Tab-separated table of C-alpha atoms and ligand atoms in Angstrom:
chain	number	residue	atom	x	y	z
A	57	MET	CA	-0.067	0.028	0.029
A	58	GLY	CA	2.954	2.271	-0.240
A	59	GLU	CA	1.086	4.471	-2.819
A	60	GLY	CA	-1.274	5.496	-0.179
A	61	VAL	CA	1.193	6.757	2.098
A	62	PRO	CA	1.821	10.520	2.292
A	63	ALA	CA	4.933	11.497	0.163
A	64	GLY	CA	7.754	12.722	2.311
A	65	ASP	CA	8.474	16.539	3.068
A	66	GLY	CA	4.776	17.319	3.743
A	67	ARG	CA	3.450	16.819	0.319
A	68	ALA	CA	0.455	14.878	0.709
A	69	GLU	CA	-0.885	12.525	-2.216
A	70	ARG	CA	-4.003	13.654	-3.905
A	71	TYR	CA	-6.992	11.319	-4.875
A	72	ASP	CA	-9.827	11.728	-7.240
A	73	THR	CA	-12.465	10.120	-4.814
A	74	ILE	CA	-12.307	8.768	-1.404
A	75	VAL	CA	-15.306	6.413	-0.200
A	76	ALA	CA	-15.064	7.264	3.515
A	77	GLY	CA	-16.251	5.576	6.562
A	78	GLY	CA	-17.753	2.246	5.495
A	79	GLU	CA	-17.246	-1.109	6.704
A	80	VAL	CA	-14.999	-2.858	3.930
A	81	VAL	CA	-15.719	-6.303	3.057
A	82	ASP	CA	-13.080	-7.722	0.879
A	83	PRO	CA	-12.367	-11.393	1.694
A	84	GLY	CA	-10.255	-12.055	-1.299
A	85	ALA	CA	-7.884	-9.396	0.046
A	86	GLY	CA	-8.354	-10.118	3.570
A	87	ILE	CA	-9.502	-6.456	4.339
A	88	SER	CA	-12.344	-6.040	6.761
A	89	GLY	CA	-13.516	-3.278	9.065
A	90	ARG	CA	-13.862	0.332	8.924
A	91	HIS	CA	-11.612	1.492	6.164
A	92	ASP	CA	-11.508	4.607	3.529
A	93	VAL	CA	-10.918	3.602	-0.031
A	94	ALA	CA	-9.034	6.027	-2.099
A	95	ILE	CA	-9.247	6.199	-5.897
A	96	ARG	CA	-7.230	7.830	-8.540
A	97	ASP	CA	-7.304	7.265	-12.442
A	98	GLY	CA	-9.800	4.545	-12.287
A	99	ARG	CA	-7.854	2.550	-9.678
A	100	VAL	CA	-7.835	1.757	-6.062
A	101	VAL	CA	-4.822	3.180	-4.747
A	102	ALA	CA	-5.199	3.016	-0.917
A	103	VAL	CA	-7.354	1.096	1.537
A	104	GLU	CA	-6.686	2.494	5.232
A	105	PRO	CA	-8.641	3.023	8.442
A	106	GLU	CA	-8.216	6.860	7.932
A	107	ILE	CA	-7.448	8.774	4.803
A	108	PRO	CA	-7.797	12.647	5.117
A	109	ALA	CA	-10.941	13.818	3.254
A	110	GLY	CA	-9.071	17.001	2.128
A	111	ARG	CA	-6.838	15.029	-0.248
A	112	ALA	CA	-9.656	13.995	-2.641
A	113	ALA	CA	-11.777	15.973	-5.199
A	114	ARG	CA	-14.805	14.044	-4.148
A	115	VAL	CA	-15.668	12.214	-1.025
A	116	ILE	CA	-18.565	9.587	-0.920
A	117	HIS	CA	-19.839	9.185	2.626
A	118	ALA	CA	-20.398	5.419	3.307
A	119	ALA	CA	-20.963	5.444	7.094
A	120	GLY	CA	-23.340	2.838	8.227
A	121	GLN	CA	-22.837	0.898	4.934
A	122	ILE	CA	-20.660	-1.948	3.599
A	123	VAL	CA	-18.282	-1.364	0.994
A	124	THR	CA	-17.315	-4.425	-1.172
A	125	PRO	CA	-15.459	-4.999	-4.312
A	126	GLY	CA	-18.024	-4.683	-7.286
A	127	LEU	CA	-19.785	-7.891	-7.293
A	128	VAL	CA	-18.702	-10.418	-10.062
A	129	ASP	CA	-21.660	-12.449	-11.394
A	130	LEU	CA	-20.598	-15.798	-12.832
A	131	HIS	CA	-23.911	-16.546	-14.533
A	132	THR	CA	-25.660	-13.918	-16.671
A	133	HIS	CA	-27.558	-13.469	-19.870
A	134	ILE	CA	-26.923	-9.834	-21.298
A	135	TYR	CA	-27.333	-10.247	-25.107
A	136	TRP	CA	-30.423	-7.958	-25.248
A	137	GLY	CA	-32.150	-7.799	-28.501
A	138	ALA	CA	-30.443	-10.817	-30.085
A	139	THR	CA	-31.377	-13.764	-27.763
A	140	TYR	CA	-34.408	-15.107	-26.026
A	141	TRP	CA	-32.938	-14.519	-22.612
A	142	GLY	CA	-30.866	-11.479	-22.604
A	143	ILE	CA	-31.399	-8.420	-20.347
A	144	GLU	CA	-29.317	-5.283	-20.437
A	145	ALA	CA	-26.311	-5.143	-17.969
A	146	ASP	CA	-25.879	-1.288	-17.165
A	147	PRO	CA	-29.221	-0.500	-15.695
A	148	VAL	CA	-29.160	-3.646	-13.355
A	149	ALA	CA	-25.426	-3.063	-12.607
A	150	ALA	CA	-26.385	0.482	-11.250
A	151	ARG	CA	-28.898	-0.862	-8.831
A	152	THR	CA	-27.270	-4.136	-7.784
A	153	GLY	CA	-23.664	-3.495	-7.380
A	154	VAL	CA	-22.737	-6.283	-10.123
A	155	THR	CA	-19.776	-4.554	-12.029
A	156	THR	CA	-18.354	-7.717	-13.693
A	157	TRP	CA	-20.836	-9.852	-15.762
A	158	LEU	CA	-19.909	-13.046	-17.321
A	159	ASP	CA	-22.409	-13.763	-20.166
A	160	VAL	CA	-22.634	-17.579	-20.194
A	161	GLY	CA	-23.453	-19.001	-23.560
A	162	SER	CA	-25.603	-16.387	-25.153
A	163	SER	CA	-23.298	-16.170	-27.993
A	164	GLY	CA	-22.089	-19.056	-30.286
A	165	ALA	CA	-19.750	-18.482	-33.211
A	166	TYR	CA	-22.507	-17.017	-35.508
A	167	ASN	CA	-23.549	-14.327	-33.081
A	168	TRP	CA	-20.192	-13.697	-31.291
A	169	PRO	CA	-19.441	-10.767	-33.395
A	170	GLY	CA	-22.595	-8.939	-32.510
A	171	PHE	CA	-21.877	-9.603	-28.925
A	172	ARG	CA	-18.409	-8.427	-28.880
A	173	ARG	CA	-19.405	-5.034	-30.699
A	174	TYR	CA	-22.957	-4.230	-29.461
A	175	VAL	CA	-22.620	-5.562	-25.698
A	176	ALA	CA	-19.037	-5.929	-24.574
A	177	GLU	CA	-17.764	-2.872	-26.251
A	178	THR	CA	-20.715	-0.328	-25.347
A	179	SER	CA	-21.314	-1.630	-21.630
A	180	ARG	CA	-19.962	0.449	-18.890
A	181	ALA	CA	-20.256	-2.767	-16.674
A	182	ARG	CA	-17.359	-5.028	-17.283
A	183	VAL	CA	-18.320	-7.702	-19.526
A	184	PHE	CA	-16.821	-11.238	-20.389
A	185	ALA	CA	-18.337	-14.428	-21.971
A	186	LEU	CA	-18.208	-18.122	-22.111
A	187	LEU	CA	-18.731	-19.018	-25.674
A	188	ASN	CA	-21.629	-21.566	-26.476
A	189	LEU	CA	-20.573	-24.781	-28.206
A	190	SER	CA	-23.634	-24.298	-30.393
A	191	SER	CA	-22.940	-21.830	-33.178
A	192	ILE	CA	-26.266	-20.301	-32.648
A	193	GLY	CA	-26.070	-19.626	-28.970
A	194	LEU	CA	-29.090	-18.909	-27.030
A	195	VAL	CA	-31.083	-17.089	-29.843
A	196	ALA	CA	-34.098	-19.402	-28.988
A	197	PRO	CA	-35.171	-20.598	-25.422
A	198	THR	CA	-33.676	-24.028	-25.892
A	199	PHE	CA	-32.772	-26.920	-28.365
A	200	GLU	CA	-29.326	-25.313	-29.310
A	201	LEU	CA	-27.513	-28.406	-29.087
A	202	SER	CA	-29.975	-30.776	-30.733
A	203	ASN	CA	-28.692	-30.265	-34.089
A	204	LEU	CA	-25.236	-31.611	-34.021
A	205	ASP	CA	-24.370	-29.475	-37.232
A	206	TYR	CA	-24.325	-26.430	-35.090
A	207	CYS	CA	-21.863	-28.079	-32.667
A	208	ASP	CA	-18.782	-27.006	-34.653
A	209	VAL	CA	-15.401	-27.428	-32.540
A	210	ASP	CA	-13.108	-26.187	-35.145
A	211	LEU	CA	-15.294	-22.941	-35.794
A	212	ALA	CA	-15.668	-22.229	-32.022
A	213	THR	CA	-11.904	-22.546	-31.530
A	214	GLN	CA	-11.094	-20.217	-34.078
A	215	ILE	CA	-13.612	-17.645	-32.534
A	216	VAL	CA	-11.995	-18.393	-29.052
A	217	GLU	CA	-8.441	-17.687	-30.481
A	218	LEU	CA	-9.389	-14.499	-31.894
A	219	ASN	CA	-11.293	-13.328	-28.679
A	220	ARG	CA	-9.132	-14.385	-25.728
A	221	ASP	CA	-9.487	-10.825	-24.200
A	222	LEU	CA	-13.158	-11.443	-23.730
A	223	ILE	CA	-13.846	-15.275	-23.877
A	224	LEU	CA	-12.907	-16.926	-20.761
A	225	GLY	CA	-14.365	-20.414	-21.135
A	226	ILE	CA	-16.946	-22.633	-22.870
A	227	LYS	CA	-20.711	-23.139	-22.035
A	228	ALA	CA	-22.786	-26.089	-22.793
A	229	ARG	CA	-26.419	-26.547	-21.309
A	230	ILE	CA	-26.947	-30.144	-20.844
A	231	ASP	CA	-30.630	-31.375	-20.257
A	232	ALA	CA	-33.555	-32.978	-21.887
A	233	GLY	CA	-34.687	-29.832	-23.789
A	234	THR	CA	-31.445	-28.672	-25.117
A	235	THR	CA	-30.024	-32.059	-26.322
A	236	ARG	CA	-33.352	-33.529	-27.638
A	237	GLY	CA	-32.549	-37.073	-27.944
A	238	VAL	CA	-28.933	-36.667	-29.201
A	239	GLY	CA	-27.514	-37.987	-26.007
A	240	ILE	CA	-24.229	-37.052	-24.222
A	241	ARG	CA	-22.573	-36.342	-27.632
A	242	PRO	CA	-22.695	-32.565	-27.220
A	243	LEU	CA	-20.823	-32.672	-24.064
A	244	GLU	CA	-18.117	-34.729	-25.364
A	245	MET	CA	-17.797	-32.152	-28.091
A	246	ALA	CA	-17.763	-29.331	-25.466
A	247	ARG	CA	-15.149	-31.271	-23.294
A	248	GLN	CA	-12.863	-31.513	-26.770
A	249	LEU	CA	-13.377	-27.689	-27.247
A	250	ALA	CA	-12.464	-26.807	-23.729
A	251	ASP	CA	-9.405	-28.953	-23.672
A	252	ARG	CA	-8.210	-27.696	-27.119
A	253	VAL	CA	-8.491	-23.892	-25.949
A	254	ASP	CA	-7.310	-24.839	-22.284
A	255	LEU	CA	-10.244	-22.914	-20.813
A	256	PRO	CA	-12.796	-23.947	-18.017
A	257	LEU	CA	-16.076	-25.585	-19.232
A	258	MET	CA	-19.308	-24.370	-17.691
A	259	VAL	CA	-22.040	-27.147	-17.777
A	260	HIS	CA	-25.708	-26.507	-16.885
A	261	ILE	CA	-27.699	-29.181	-15.425
A	262	GLY	CA	-31.399	-29.657	-14.781
A	263	ASN	CA	-33.474	-32.555	-15.862
A	264	GLY	CA	-32.016	-35.368	-18.183
A	265	PRO	CA	-31.657	-37.210	-20.098
A	266	PRO	CA	-28.705	-37.326	-20.342
A	267	SER	CA	-28.164	-38.528	-16.895
A	268	LEU	CA	-26.076	-36.834	-14.311
A	269	ASP	CA	-23.760	-39.883	-14.156
A	270	GLU	CA	-22.824	-39.172	-17.813
A	271	VAL	CA	-22.374	-35.323	-17.248
A	272	VAL	CA	-20.115	-35.815	-14.201
A	273	ALA	CA	-17.957	-38.412	-16.151
A	274	LEU	CA	-16.976	-35.564	-18.402
A	275	LEU	CA	-16.115	-32.825	-15.899
A	276	ARG	CA	-12.609	-31.883	-14.757
A	277	PRO	CA	-11.196	-29.897	-11.968
A	278	GLY	CA	-11.429	-26.023	-12.820
A	279	ASP	CA	-14.730	-26.839	-14.748
A	280	ILE	CA	-17.880	-25.165	-13.356
A	281	LEU	CA	-21.062	-27.124	-12.576
A	282	THR	CA	-23.729	-24.305	-12.803
A	283	HIS	CA	-27.374	-24.892	-11.249
A	284	CYS	CA	-25.558	-27.028	-8.769
A	285	PHE	CA	-28.491	-26.761	-6.173
A	286	THR	CA	-31.116	-27.726	-8.830
A	287	GLY	CA	-34.212	-29.511	-7.635
A	288	GLY	CA	-34.529	-31.471	-11.083
A	289	ASN	CA	-33.566	-35.035	-11.690
A	290	HIS	CA	-29.829	-33.906	-11.956
A	291	ARG	CA	-29.987	-33.127	-8.189
A	292	ILE	CA	-26.611	-33.578	-6.475
A	293	VAL	CA	-28.085	-34.863	-3.322
A	294	GLY	CA	-28.924	-38.575	-3.269
A	295	ASP	CA	-31.986	-40.189	-1.815
A	296	ASP	CA	-30.160	-40.529	1.476
A	297	GLY	CA	-29.828	-36.692	1.698
A	298	ARG	CA	-26.082	-36.683	1.167
A	299	PRO	CA	-24.162	-35.477	-1.680
A	300	ARG	CA	-23.335	-37.993	-4.384
A	301	ALA	CA	-19.785	-39.395	-3.918
A	302	ASP	CA	-18.586	-38.513	-7.428
A	303	VAL	CA	-19.551	-34.970	-7.180
A	304	ARG	CA	-18.016	-34.719	-3.800
A	305	ARG	CA	-14.689	-36.378	-5.129
A	306	LEU	CA	-14.522	-34.067	-8.083
A	307	HIS	CA	-15.379	-30.898	-5.931
A	308	ALA	CA	-12.472	-31.887	-3.639
A	309	ALA	CA	-10.199	-31.852	-6.665
A	310	GLY	CA	-11.271	-28.394	-7.924
A	311	LEU	CA	-14.671	-28.579	-9.741
A	312	ILE	CA	-16.506	-25.256	-9.064
A	313	LEU	CA	-20.101	-25.658	-7.525
A	314	ASP	CA	-22.092	-22.612	-8.911
A	315	ILE	CA	-25.702	-21.687	-7.882
A	316	GLY	CA	-27.094	-20.100	-11.208
A	317	HIS	CA	-30.411	-19.566	-9.436
A	318	GLY	CA	-32.563	-18.422	-12.613
A	319	THR	CA	-36.070	-19.436	-12.981
A	320	GLY	CA	-35.850	-23.173	-12.408
A	321	SER	CA	-32.494	-23.945	-10.570
A	322	PHE	CA	-32.425	-23.127	-6.854
A	323	SER	CA	-34.034	-25.641	-4.372
A	324	TYR	CA	-34.060	-24.745	-0.638
A	325	GLU	CA	-34.362	-28.446	-0.065
A	326	VAL	CA	-31.009	-29.242	-1.869
A	327	ALA	CA	-29.329	-26.062	-0.493
A	328	GLU	CA	-30.180	-26.828	2.992
A	329	ALA	CA	-29.028	-30.535	2.672
A	330	MET	CA	-25.837	-29.296	1.179
A	331	LEU	CA	-25.182	-26.804	3.846
A	332	GLU	CA	-25.901	-29.278	6.600
A	333	GLN	CA	-23.206	-31.593	5.123
A	334	GLY	CA	-20.863	-28.665	5.235
A	335	LEU	CA	-20.682	-28.238	1.509
A	336	ALA	CA	-21.277	-24.454	0.547
A	337	PRO	CA	-21.435	-23.523	-3.073
A	338	ASP	CA	-18.205	-22.070	-4.348
A	339	VAL	CA	-19.861	-19.373	-6.254
A	340	ILE	CA	-23.326	-17.607	-5.735
A	341	SER	CA	-24.541	-16.255	-9.094
A	342	SER	CA	-27.966	-15.039	-10.301
A	343	ASP	CA	-28.452	-16.585	-13.766
A	344	ILE	CA	-30.232	-13.419	-14.422
A	345	HIS	CA	-32.375	-13.118	-17.635
A	346	GLN	CA	-35.690	-12.023	-19.113
A	347	LEU	CA	-37.525	-14.440	-16.769
A	348	SER	CA	-35.641	-14.633	-13.576
A	349	VAL	CA	-35.241	-10.887	-13.286
A	350	GLN	CA	-39.138	-10.686	-12.626
A	351	GLY	CA	-38.680	-12.873	-9.361
A	352	PRO	CA	-38.294	-15.004	-7.339
A	353	MET	CA	-34.571	-14.839	-8.224
A	354	TYR	CA	-34.608	-10.811	-9.048
A	355	ASP	CA	-31.146	-9.953	-8.729
A	356	LEU	CA	-27.856	-11.034	-7.247
A	357	PRO	CA	-28.122	-9.165	-4.098
A	358	THR	CA	-31.476	-10.921	-3.390
A	359	THR	CA	-29.732	-14.113	-3.992
A	360	LEU	CA	-26.911	-13.374	-1.655
A	361	SER	CA	-29.370	-12.488	0.941
A	362	LYS	CA	-31.045	-16.049	0.702
A	363	PHE	CA	-27.694	-17.453	1.535
A	364	LEU	CA	-27.261	-15.026	4.502
A	365	ASN	CA	-30.455	-16.086	5.741
A	366	LEU	CA	-29.505	-19.876	5.300
A	367	GLY	CA	-26.871	-18.837	8.063
A	368	MET	CA	-23.725	-18.072	5.872
A	369	SER	CA	-21.488	-15.227	7.187
A	370	LEU	CA	-21.644	-11.871	5.340
A	371	PRO	CA	-17.870	-12.395	4.401
A	372	ASP	CA	-18.391	-15.959	3.194
A	373	VAL	CA	-21.478	-14.733	1.023
A	374	ILE	CA	-19.435	-11.648	-0.490
A	375	GLU	CA	-16.476	-13.974	-1.064
A	376	ARG	CA	-18.653	-16.154	-3.321
A	377	ALA	CA	-19.708	-13.142	-5.561
A	378	THR	CA	-16.340	-11.417	-5.637
A	379	ALA	CA	-12.939	-13.243	-5.154
A	380	ARG	CA	-14.115	-16.692	-5.859
A	381	PRO	CA	-16.005	-16.037	-9.176
A	382	ALA	CA	-12.997	-14.066	-10.338
A	383	ARG	CA	-10.768	-16.926	-9.679
A	384	ALA	CA	-13.112	-19.207	-11.623
A	385	MET	CA	-12.744	-16.903	-14.391
A	386	ARG	CA	-8.992	-16.969	-14.013
A	387	ARG	CA	-9.066	-13.201	-13.288
A	388	PRO	CA	-7.997	-12.917	-9.710
A	389	ASP	CA	-7.363	-9.357	-10.535
A	390	LEU	CA	-10.961	-8.540	-10.313
A	391	GLY	CA	-13.318	-8.933	-7.410
A	392	THR	CA	-10.941	-7.239	-4.962
A	393	LEU	CA	-10.114	-3.797	-3.476
A	394	ARG	CA	-6.481	-4.529	-3.014
A	395	PRO	CA	-4.399	-1.322	-4.207
A	396	GLY	CA	-3.607	-1.388	-7.733
A	397	SER	CA	-6.894	-3.041	-8.643
A	398	VAL	CA	-9.565	-1.460	-10.839
A	399	ALA	CA	-11.780	0.903	-8.717
A	400	ASP	CA	-15.060	-1.297	-9.111
A	401	LEU	CA	-16.941	-1.068	-5.843
A	402	ALA	CA	-20.380	-1.411	-4.470
A	403	LEU	CA	-22.025	-0.014	-1.403
A	404	PHE	CA	-24.966	-1.785	0.527
A	405	ARG	CA	-27.155	-1.369	3.401
A	406	VAL	CA	-27.745	-4.404	5.294
A	407	GLU	CA	-31.383	-3.990	6.201
A	408	GLU	CA	-33.284	-5.554	9.052
A	409	GLY	CA	-36.869	-6.672	8.986
A	410	GLU	CA	-38.964	-9.539	8.198
A	411	TYR	CA	-38.550	-10.798	4.681
A	412	THR	CA	-39.890	-13.678	2.641
A	413	PHE	CA	-37.729	-15.430	0.121
A	414	ARG	CA	-38.706	-18.002	-2.474
A	415	ASP	CA	-36.790	-20.655	-4.147
A	416	ALA	CA	-37.553	-21.822	-8.002
A	417	GLN	CA	-40.441	-24.116	-6.571
A	418	MET	CA	-41.613	-21.064	-4.766
A	419	ALA	CA	-40.952	-22.753	-1.406
A	420	ALA	CA	-40.680	-19.914	1.141
A	421	ARG	CA	-38.188	-19.279	3.804
A	422	HIS	CA	-38.252	-16.259	6.205
A	423	GLY	CA	-35.278	-14.113	6.861
A	424	ALA	CA	-34.305	-11.180	9.143
A	425	ARG	CA	-31.603	-9.450	6.856
A	426	ARG	CA	-31.126	-8.344	3.163
A	427	LEU	CA	-28.543	-6.603	1.365
A	428	VAL	CA	-29.590	-3.558	-0.602
A	429	ASN	CA	-27.442	-1.865	-3.024
A	430	THR	CA	-27.154	1.869	-2.771
A	431	MET	CA	-24.267	2.852	-5.193
A	432	THR	CA	-22.147	1.301	-7.632
A	433	LEU	CA	-18.896	2.352	-9.127
A	434	VAL	CA	-16.946	1.089	-12.257
A	435	ASP	CA	-13.312	2.326	-12.930
A	436	GLY	CA	-14.022	4.885	-10.153
A	437	GLU	CA	-17.121	6.446	-11.463
A	438	VAL	CA	-20.773	6.097	-10.041
A	439	LEU	CA	-23.018	4.238	-12.468
A	440	PRO	CA	-26.171	6.429	-13.096
A	441	ARG	CA	-29.558	4.696	-12.414
A	442	LEU	CA	-31.129	4.175	-15.623
A	443	PRO	CA	-34.723	3.104	-16.609
A	444	GLU	CA	-34.832	-0.699	-17.559
A	445	ARG	CA	-36.647	-1.563	-20.767
A	446	PRO	CA	-39.883	-3.669	-20.554
A	447	ARG	CA	-39.633	-7.392	-20.753
A	448	HIS	CA	-40.016	-9.101	-24.215
A	449	VAL	CA	-43.550	-10.140	-25.224
A	450	TRP	CA	-42.605	-13.839	-24.619
A	451	ALA	CA	-41.027	-13.351	-21.274
A	452	LEU	CA	-43.799	-14.726	-19.228
A	453	LEU	CA	-43.002	-16.581	-15.924
A	454	PRO	CA	-43.938	-20.010	-15.561
A	455	GLU	CA	-47.537	-20.120	-14.102
A	456	HIS	CA	-46.482	-21.343	-10.535
A	457	GLN	CA	-44.079	-18.410	-10.245
A	458	ARG	CA	-46.707	-15.534	-11.118
A	459	PRO	CA	-46.614	-13.526	-7.920
A	460	ALA	CA	-50.213	-12.736	-7.704
A	461	GLY	CA	-51.148	-12.685	-3.797
A	462	VAL	CA	-47.581	-13.803	-2.995
A	463	ASP	CA	-45.971	-11.733	-0.186
A	464	GLU	CA	-42.656	-10.629	-2.084
A	465	PRO	CA	-40.065	-8.635	-0.260
A	466	ARG	CA	-40.707	-5.712	-2.507
B	287	LIG	ZN1	-28.248	-19.429	-17.370
């Protein structure tokens, strides 16, 4: 932190911004407690208990709030206007604290150039992607792997090689709908692609066929199993209430268990069984998209609040939405306020009250705390709150999730 120390002979260092008086929660850097954060030229230059306010052009008062690294959401869909699922990142970033968005599989080879140009290059939020094995990506709701002609490993390899600055891994959704009778072949091809480009593979599970046995056999340490707490027939908890031995072994070797809450993929029953066995998810992500943003997922802070109320500590929850997803993306420079890092920050109030949270099956749990984002900074600048576009005409929640008469927290 040498840069943050006042220069000798009385000349004090100047900053653009100081975020003052907040409780810093940065588990990745091991920083906690009341600290000021000094920012210059879009980077964090000091995190110290007391930095004189007079040294900054602007002071953001954060007393009574927690200050975290900007959240890193490992499972999002932000290809608005070109896919069934995509929402726009920036308006949601400004009200949730999510500063790094990993879009997982919205683009395959054919619609990748548009993602790069119209989403990644125009968003103020930091955007990265996992490339879909299927060349058509997620233009339609499902079926993308059912035509093996669209699973072109050579073409996808070329796209990755030309875009390694943004493409951090490979995505394949493996369930009955996406594969439609072609079996496990698409996952074998995704495995081949990920090995060839030496990047992590994120596999989505839900309801087979293919079976979870077939899926797990093709996973490797460093890969990401998303929707890991699904209540579908790919559930990783056996009938005896214990996690499957193969998943447990692979997890111990480095498989990353990622929540990816979404519309259909988070079950309190599975989450409680796993936590009871001492197996917390490695990453808590939203799977935010046209449907899930309407509830009961809503957004990443709401998803994090569910885990707070399941008994996880605040630092454990924040770590799973900052340092850990950054590491899963092989970008350990993100998700931290360590001096020298990009100045992506989120401010939250921890509100106390009586709240009801629901999983994908609408099972309810009650909680006494929730995280509410109050401000989000990217590259040291506050993101403006922006109106959000209306949902697409097809974006209707499944019948059982429509909120009529449900006592939602907002
Ligand atoms: Zn998803």
